[in-house]
Amino acid sequence: MAAAAAAGPCPGPGPGPGPGAARTKKKQKRFVPQRVKLPRAADPLLAVLAWGVTHQINELSQVPLPVMLLPDDFKASSKIKVNNHLFNRENLPSHFKFKEYCPQVFRNLRERFGVDDQDYQVSLARSPPRWVGSGRRLLLSADRTLVLKELSSEDVADVHGLLAHYHQYVVQCHGQTLLPRFLGMYRVSVDSEDTYLLVMRNLFSHRLPVHRKYDLKGSLVDREASDKEKGKELPTLKDVDFLNKNEKVFVEEEQQREFMDKLKRDVEFLVQQKLMDYSLLLGIHEVERGEQEEEEELEEEDPAGGGDEGGPGGPYGTSPEGLGGLLNSYRPLGPGEFDPAVDVYALRGAEGAPRREVYFMGLIDVLTQYDARKKAAHAAKTVKHGAGAEISTVHPEQYAKRFLDFITNIFA
């Protein structure tokens, strides 16, 4: 096995190590025996992701937590290149590269968001994530607690540009935010093809299915779901659909006030960073429907009343449990109940509401800068719809005001 690993500030171009470098004692020390059996992932990309995350978490566990983050930590990376390896050949390609961006920064963010590194590793690596939606842009971890978004190299640069400000903001608000909770960023290279992935907490529940879903921007121009979208089992509806259906969010006044305070603070941060075009993603779980679906699933799975010894946790072991805690299979929750430490974006429906519902609400797509592309789009839409039209490509301050005005009115 020939391998090379590096940690520290991103290196500039230069000659690589000589043929003997991989055999030096120093390099050998970089490898830690795997502690989690790797999954048999049909997709080589997912197999390398699981291996890389496991390797990096093991590496980080050998390094003491820094007292404070330094500017260089926001430029750092850790890379490993594997060629013609002899281990795990049935699961891994023979040549691959794995890179983690800003390891200490994301480690610190995980800690601030209450995410244990070992649970994070298990959720990502014990069973392979699966692609969701169309276009292979999103992965969902097997325990449904994490979402991995595929990025372009330009997106990676945008995250780098935002990261120091984002980290400072998370520190200031003590992790209490509706922004995406960024937990890790990686580059996986297989067959000379680079895939960039950003890991975040799943905005929706790992346990309670979403029955209605809205992407809300506060604009009414081109903000109605297409007929094709509406034909899907769980369509992503938009602002016009929300109004046409007379949809409302029913939560207690105190919850609404706390939510809006958090949202206003987050949006102010986005305005300061000249970011726009973000959305509030709203998922609605109907408690009675969920209860009925769960009963039907149990009957289909086990009509004779027997049980799988592993429980609903399926392929998960006993320790560590992953972020979902074995999907709470050993801490039974009733219909519509959730653990706020796991379902961090959840809000319970108000007593006396027309229907028993649970709401999942958070900000998504927060990386769009108001740059030349947006300015050009704004000019084109103004020509088409008129200067007073409610178009989505406006200045960050205008966007924020219109967005907050709309979201304030989604509550009953």
XYZ file of C-alpha atoms in Angstrom:
412
model
C 0.000 0.000 0.000
C 1.363 3.372 -0.957
C -0.242 6.295 0.795
C 0.417 9.904 1.644
C -1.332 12.036 4.239
C -1.018 15.672 5.196
C -2.577 18.006 7.715
C -2.218 21.732 8.079
C -2.584 24.766 5.817
C -3.489 23.927 2.216
C -0.174 23.323 0.455
C 0.724 25.174 -2.695
C 1.804 23.416 -5.868
C 5.118 21.707 -5.688
C 6.885 18.389 -6.181
C 5.300 15.416 -4.445
C 7.127 13.081 -2.064
C 9.661 10.661 -3.463
C 8.893 6.981 -3.882
C 10.309 6.150 -0.462
C 8.272 8.713 1.428
C 5.273 6.462 1.963
C 7.461 3.880 3.743
C 8.888 6.250 6.330
C 8.051 5.728 9.967
C 6.496 9.166 10.189
C 3.941 8.391 7.498
C 3.087 5.010 8.987
C 2.142 6.693 12.252
C -0.606 8.590 10.452
C -2.733 5.432 10.117
C -5.039 4.376 12.921
C -6.733 0.954 12.811
C -10.366 1.219 11.747
C -12.757 0.910 14.662
C -15.980 0.670 12.694
C -16.558 -2.058 10.115
C -17.032 -0.325 6.793
C -20.296 -0.859 4.934
C -20.529 -2.658 1.643
C -21.468 0.382 -0.416
C -22.344 -0.297 -4.040
C -21.241 3.258 -4.831
C -17.416 3.639 -4.540
C -17.922 7.311 -3.654
C -19.933 6.351 -0.559
C -17.404 3.686 0.446
C -14.552 6.206 0.287
C -16.661 8.770 2.172
C -17.258 6.268 5.002
C -13.586 5.322 5.104
C -12.438 8.935 4.986
C -14.779 10.180 7.715
C -13.776 7.254 9.952
C -10.085 7.933 9.307
C -10.402 11.669 9.960
C -12.416 11.306 13.172
C -9.848 8.788 14.433
C -7.061 11.213 13.529
C -8.767 14.113 15.302
C -9.306 12.014 18.420
C -5.504 11.801 18.761
C -5.165 15.606 18.733
C -6.013 17.681 21.816
C -8.768 20.246 21.410
C -7.164 23.631 20.739
C -7.731 26.292 23.389
C -8.876 28.638 20.645
C -9.104 28.589 16.862
C -6.463 30.514 14.928
C -6.789 32.203 11.512
C -4.786 29.359 9.932
C -7.427 26.843 11.097
C -9.881 28.464 8.669
C -7.480 27.804 5.756
C -6.312 24.343 6.843
C -7.071 20.972 5.322
C -6.179 17.335 5.894
C -5.575 15.087 2.892
C -4.869 11.448 2.265
C -4.098 9.659 -0.998
C -4.293 5.872 -1.280
C -2.821 3.911 -4.203
C -2.925 0.169 -4.861
C -3.968 -0.632 -1.311
C -4.341 -4.247 -0.168
C -6.982 -3.762 2.548
C -10.775 -3.810 2.220
C -10.524 -4.518 -1.503
C -14.104 -5.783 -1.696
C -15.420 -2.384 -0.526
C -12.977 0.294 -1.664
C -11.567 1.271 -5.059
C -7.815 0.731 -5.403
C -7.057 4.429 -5.963
C -8.746 7.300 -4.151
C -8.147 10.589 -2.379
C -9.972 12.123 0.563
C -9.725 15.684 1.838
C -11.310 17.325 4.866
C -11.542 21.103 4.907
C -10.859 23.082 8.096
C -10.937 20.016 10.415
C -10.532 21.921 13.684
C -13.185 24.494 12.749
C -15.815 21.875 11.938
C -14.812 19.879 15.004
C -15.474 23.010 17.066
C -18.807 23.606 15.304
C -19.896 20.015 15.992
C -19.121 20.543 19.666
C -21.072 23.815 19.762
C -24.044 22.146 18.087
C -23.952 19.310 20.631
C -22.797 16.680 18.128
C -20.419 14.034 19.514
C -17.687 13.059 17.041
C -18.198 9.315 17.542
C -21.962 9.613 17.006
C -21.286 11.750 13.925
C -18.955 9.077 12.570
C -21.482 6.295 13.185
C -24.338 8.241 11.581
C -22.249 8.896 8.462
C -20.146 5.769 8.151
C -21.730 2.703 9.737
C -24.314 2.337 6.962
C -23.942 4.170 3.651
C -26.043 7.294 3.068
C -28.495 7.221 0.160
C -29.126 9.699 -2.651
C -32.469 11.486 -2.352
C -34.417 13.572 -4.867
C -33.412 13.969 -8.478
C -30.017 14.883 -9.833
C -27.843 13.262 -7.132
C -27.408 16.539 -5.291
C -28.402 15.415 -1.788
C -27.481 12.463 0.398
C -29.354 11.415 3.539
C -27.540 9.463 6.259
C -28.912 5.996 6.993
C -30.283 7.140 10.364
C -31.766 10.247 8.686
C -30.105 12.712 11.066
C -27.626 14.205 8.549
C -27.905 15.672 5.053
C -24.927 15.885 2.712
C -25.204 18.452 -0.064
C -23.074 18.119 -3.174
C -21.269 21.387 -3.866
C -19.444 22.898 -6.810
C -15.853 24.056 -6.335
C -17.254 27.632 -6.381
C -19.596 26.702 -3.503
C -16.611 25.379 -1.534
C -14.902 28.758 -2.004
C -18.116 30.480 -0.812
C -18.212 28.321 2.331
C -14.554 29.146 3.001
C -15.362 32.839 2.608
C -18.269 32.621 5.042
C -16.854 30.185 7.576
C -15.046 32.573 9.958
C -18.101 34.872 10.158
C -20.434 31.873 10.504
C -18.351 30.369 13.316
C -18.225 33.678 15.175
C -22.010 34.003 14.842
C -22.601 30.454 16.135
C -20.405 31.288 19.149
C -22.356 34.494 19.808
C -25.783 32.834 19.615
C -24.612 29.742 21.568
C -25.599 27.462 18.689
C -29.249 28.591 18.873
C -29.905 29.316 15.212
C -32.225 28.420 12.323
C -29.287 28.577 9.891
C -28.040 25.288 8.443
C -25.856 23.542 11.015
C -22.633 22.920 9.103
C -20.762 19.915 10.554
C -18.107 18.965 7.999
C -16.911 19.573 4.432
C -15.074 17.014 2.308
C -13.680 16.316 -1.129
C -13.880 12.697 -2.296
C -11.822 11.805 -5.388
C -12.556 8.529 -7.187
C -11.561 7.733 -10.798
C -10.078 11.244 -11.161
C -13.480 12.788 -10.415
C -13.839 15.175 -7.470
C -17.053 15.319 -5.433
C -17.445 18.051 -2.811
C -19.827 17.392 0.082
C -21.078 19.654 2.887
C -22.553 17.838 5.908
C -25.435 19.429 7.844
C -28.053 18.426 10.386
C -31.238 17.172 8.730
C -33.817 19.932 9.021
C -36.628 17.371 9.059
C -37.175 14.660 11.648
C -35.249 11.403 11.646
C -38.420 9.729 12.947
C -41.619 11.676 12.164
C -42.410 11.691 8.418
C -43.224 15.001 6.736
C -46.615 15.051 4.983
C -46.612 18.605 3.553
C -43.578 20.637 2.525
C -43.046 24.284 1.527
C -40.060 26.298 0.283
C -40.870 29.930 1.198
C -38.973 33.020 -0.012
C -41.583 35.759 0.438
C -41.859 36.388 -3.316
C -44.948 35.725 -5.457
C -43.340 35.884 -8.918
C -42.598 32.394 -10.316
C -43.235 31.009 -6.835
C -45.825 28.331 -7.575
C -44.897 24.656 -7.859
C -45.127 23.196 -11.352
C -47.781 20.648 -12.259
C -45.010 18.056 -12.508
C -43.856 18.881 -8.965
C -47.422 18.795 -7.629
C -47.794 15.302 -9.051
C -45.065 13.925 -6.772
C -45.842 11.961 -3.610
C -44.358 14.730 -1.452
C -44.128 17.870 -3.608
C -42.114 20.915 -2.583
C -44.765 23.638 -2.690
C -44.004 27.368 -2.757
C -45.276 30.744 -1.567
C -48.273 31.012 -3.929
C -49.333 27.452 -3.054
C -49.102 28.288 0.656
C -51.472 31.251 0.193
C -53.837 29.402 -2.164
C -54.257 26.553 0.316
C -54.861 28.996 3.208
C -52.113 27.143 5.054
C -51.216 28.296 8.578
C -48.716 27.294 11.253
C -50.367 26.768 14.638
C -47.913 27.127 17.531
C -48.145 28.703 20.987
C -47.501 32.462 21.173
C -44.305 32.024 23.193
C -42.915 29.548 20.628
C -43.815 31.899 17.792
C -42.074 34.821 19.510
C -38.917 32.779 20.186
C -38.896 31.499 16.607
C -39.267 34.961 15.075
C -36.593 36.438 17.363
C -34.195 33.727 16.223
C -35.160 34.183 12.562
C -34.714 37.980 12.654
C -31.275 37.599 14.237
C -30.243 35.009 11.616
C -31.537 37.125 8.727
C -29.656 40.164 10.042
C -26.479 38.058 9.949
C -27.221 37.053 6.327
C -27.777 40.699 5.349
C -24.419 41.647 6.919
C -22.775 38.977 4.751
C -24.658 40.275 1.649
C -26.379 36.907 1.292
C -29.826 36.409 -0.199
C -32.118 34.031 -2.090
C -32.386 31.828 1.003
C -35.641 30.075 1.881
C -37.513 28.945 4.936
C -38.077 25.231 4.515
C -41.275 24.183 6.291
C -42.191 20.543 6.860
C -45.488 19.542 8.469
C -46.057 16.207 10.206
C -49.721 15.265 10.659
C -49.829 13.335 13.931
C -52.953 11.219 13.306
C -51.881 10.348 9.769
C -48.405 9.435 11.032
C -49.870 7.211 13.711
C -52.041 5.416 11.149
C -49.122 4.946 8.753
C -46.959 3.538 11.555
C -49.630 0.991 12.495
C -49.982 -0.078 8.841
C -46.206 -0.461 8.503
C -45.999 -2.591 11.646
C -48.755 -4.867 10.354
C -47.015 -5.263 6.987
C -43.612 -5.942 8.552
C -44.759 -8.366 11.209
C -48.279 -9.759 10.691
C -47.575 -12.695 13.042
C -46.564 -10.479 15.955
C -42.953 -11.765 16.119
C -39.977 -9.410 16.263
C -36.563 -8.812 14.878
C -34.054 -9.160 17.706
C -32.229 -6.093 16.441
C -35.325 -3.913 16.848
C -36.193 -1.056 14.524
C -32.582 0.088 14.691
C -31.780 -2.446 11.987
C -28.060 -2.511 11.135
C -26.959 -0.292 14.037
C -24.858 -1.683 16.844
C -25.210 -0.829 20.506
C -22.443 1.738 21.054
C -21.972 4.430 19.990
C -25.530 4.906 18.825
C -25.236 7.642 16.224
C -27.044 10.973 16.402
C -30.497 9.392 16.270
C -29.839 7.150 19.247
C -30.889 4.007 17.340
C -33.877 5.968 16.057
C -35.050 6.112 19.665
C -35.988 2.439 19.460
C -35.153 1.926 23.127
C -36.774 5.155 24.309
C -40.260 4.819 22.851
C -41.901 8.106 21.932
C -45.631 8.507 21.461
C -47.393 9.830 18.349
C -46.118 13.287 17.419
C -43.496 13.282 20.169
C -39.870 14.153 19.450
C -36.553 14.630 21.200
C -35.566 18.308 20.734
C -31.895 17.342 21.100
C -32.248 15.230 17.938
C -34.987 17.014 15.970
C -33.396 20.419 16.506
C -35.687 22.339 14.112
C -38.991 20.936 15.466
C -41.889 22.934 16.938
C -44.890 21.323 18.592
C -48.331 22.357 17.350
C -50.486 24.454 19.696
C -53.159 22.969 21.909
C -56.605 23.519 20.412
C -55.314 23.788 16.814
C -57.604 22.407 14.065
C -55.216 19.451 13.560
C -52.475 17.895 15.667
C -49.283 18.772 13.830
C -45.528 19.064 14.343
C -43.607 21.667 12.342
C -39.994 21.605 11.144
C -38.670 25.020 10.091
C -35.216 26.274 9.224
C -33.231 28.306 6.706
C -31.739 26.668 3.608
C -29.685 27.748 0.565
C -27.835 30.516 2.406
C -24.712 30.764 0.222
C -25.961 33.044 -2.588
C -24.065 36.340 -2.646
C -25.624 39.463 -4.177
C -23.058 39.680 -6.939
C -22.997 40.545 -10.611
C -25.130 37.524 -11.579
C -27.919 38.511 -9.190
C -27.748 42.158 -10.278
C -28.156 41.099 -13.924
C -31.079 38.808 -13.063
C -32.718 41.611 -11.066
C -32.443 44.006 -14.004
C -33.921 41.436 -16.407
C -36.854 40.632 -14.105
C -37.553 44.325 -13.492
C -37.851 44.826 -17.264
C -40.185 41.828 -17.531
C -42.407 42.341 -14.453
C -42.079 46.070 -13.711
C -40.180 47.929 -11.002
C -42.777 47.292 -8.283
C -43.160 43.545 -8.851
C -42.454 41.097 -6.013
C -39.460 39.485 -7.711
C -36.988 37.267 -5.867
C -33.728 38.913 -7.024
C -33.648 42.144 -5.005
C -30.979 43.693 -2.777
C -30.158 41.751 0.418
C -31.862 44.362 2.650
C -35.024 44.369 0.519
C -34.967 40.596 0.305
C -34.703 40.276 4.091
C -37.571 42.703 4.797
C -39.912 41.040 2.304
C -38.915 37.589 3.561
C -39.552 38.460 7.239
C -42.860 40.176 6.409
C -44.071 37.028 4.667
C -42.865 34.590 7.347
C -44.441 36.684 10.127
C -47.810 36.064 8.470
C -47.553 32.277 8.112
C -48.639 31.872 11.742
C -52.295 31.574 12.723
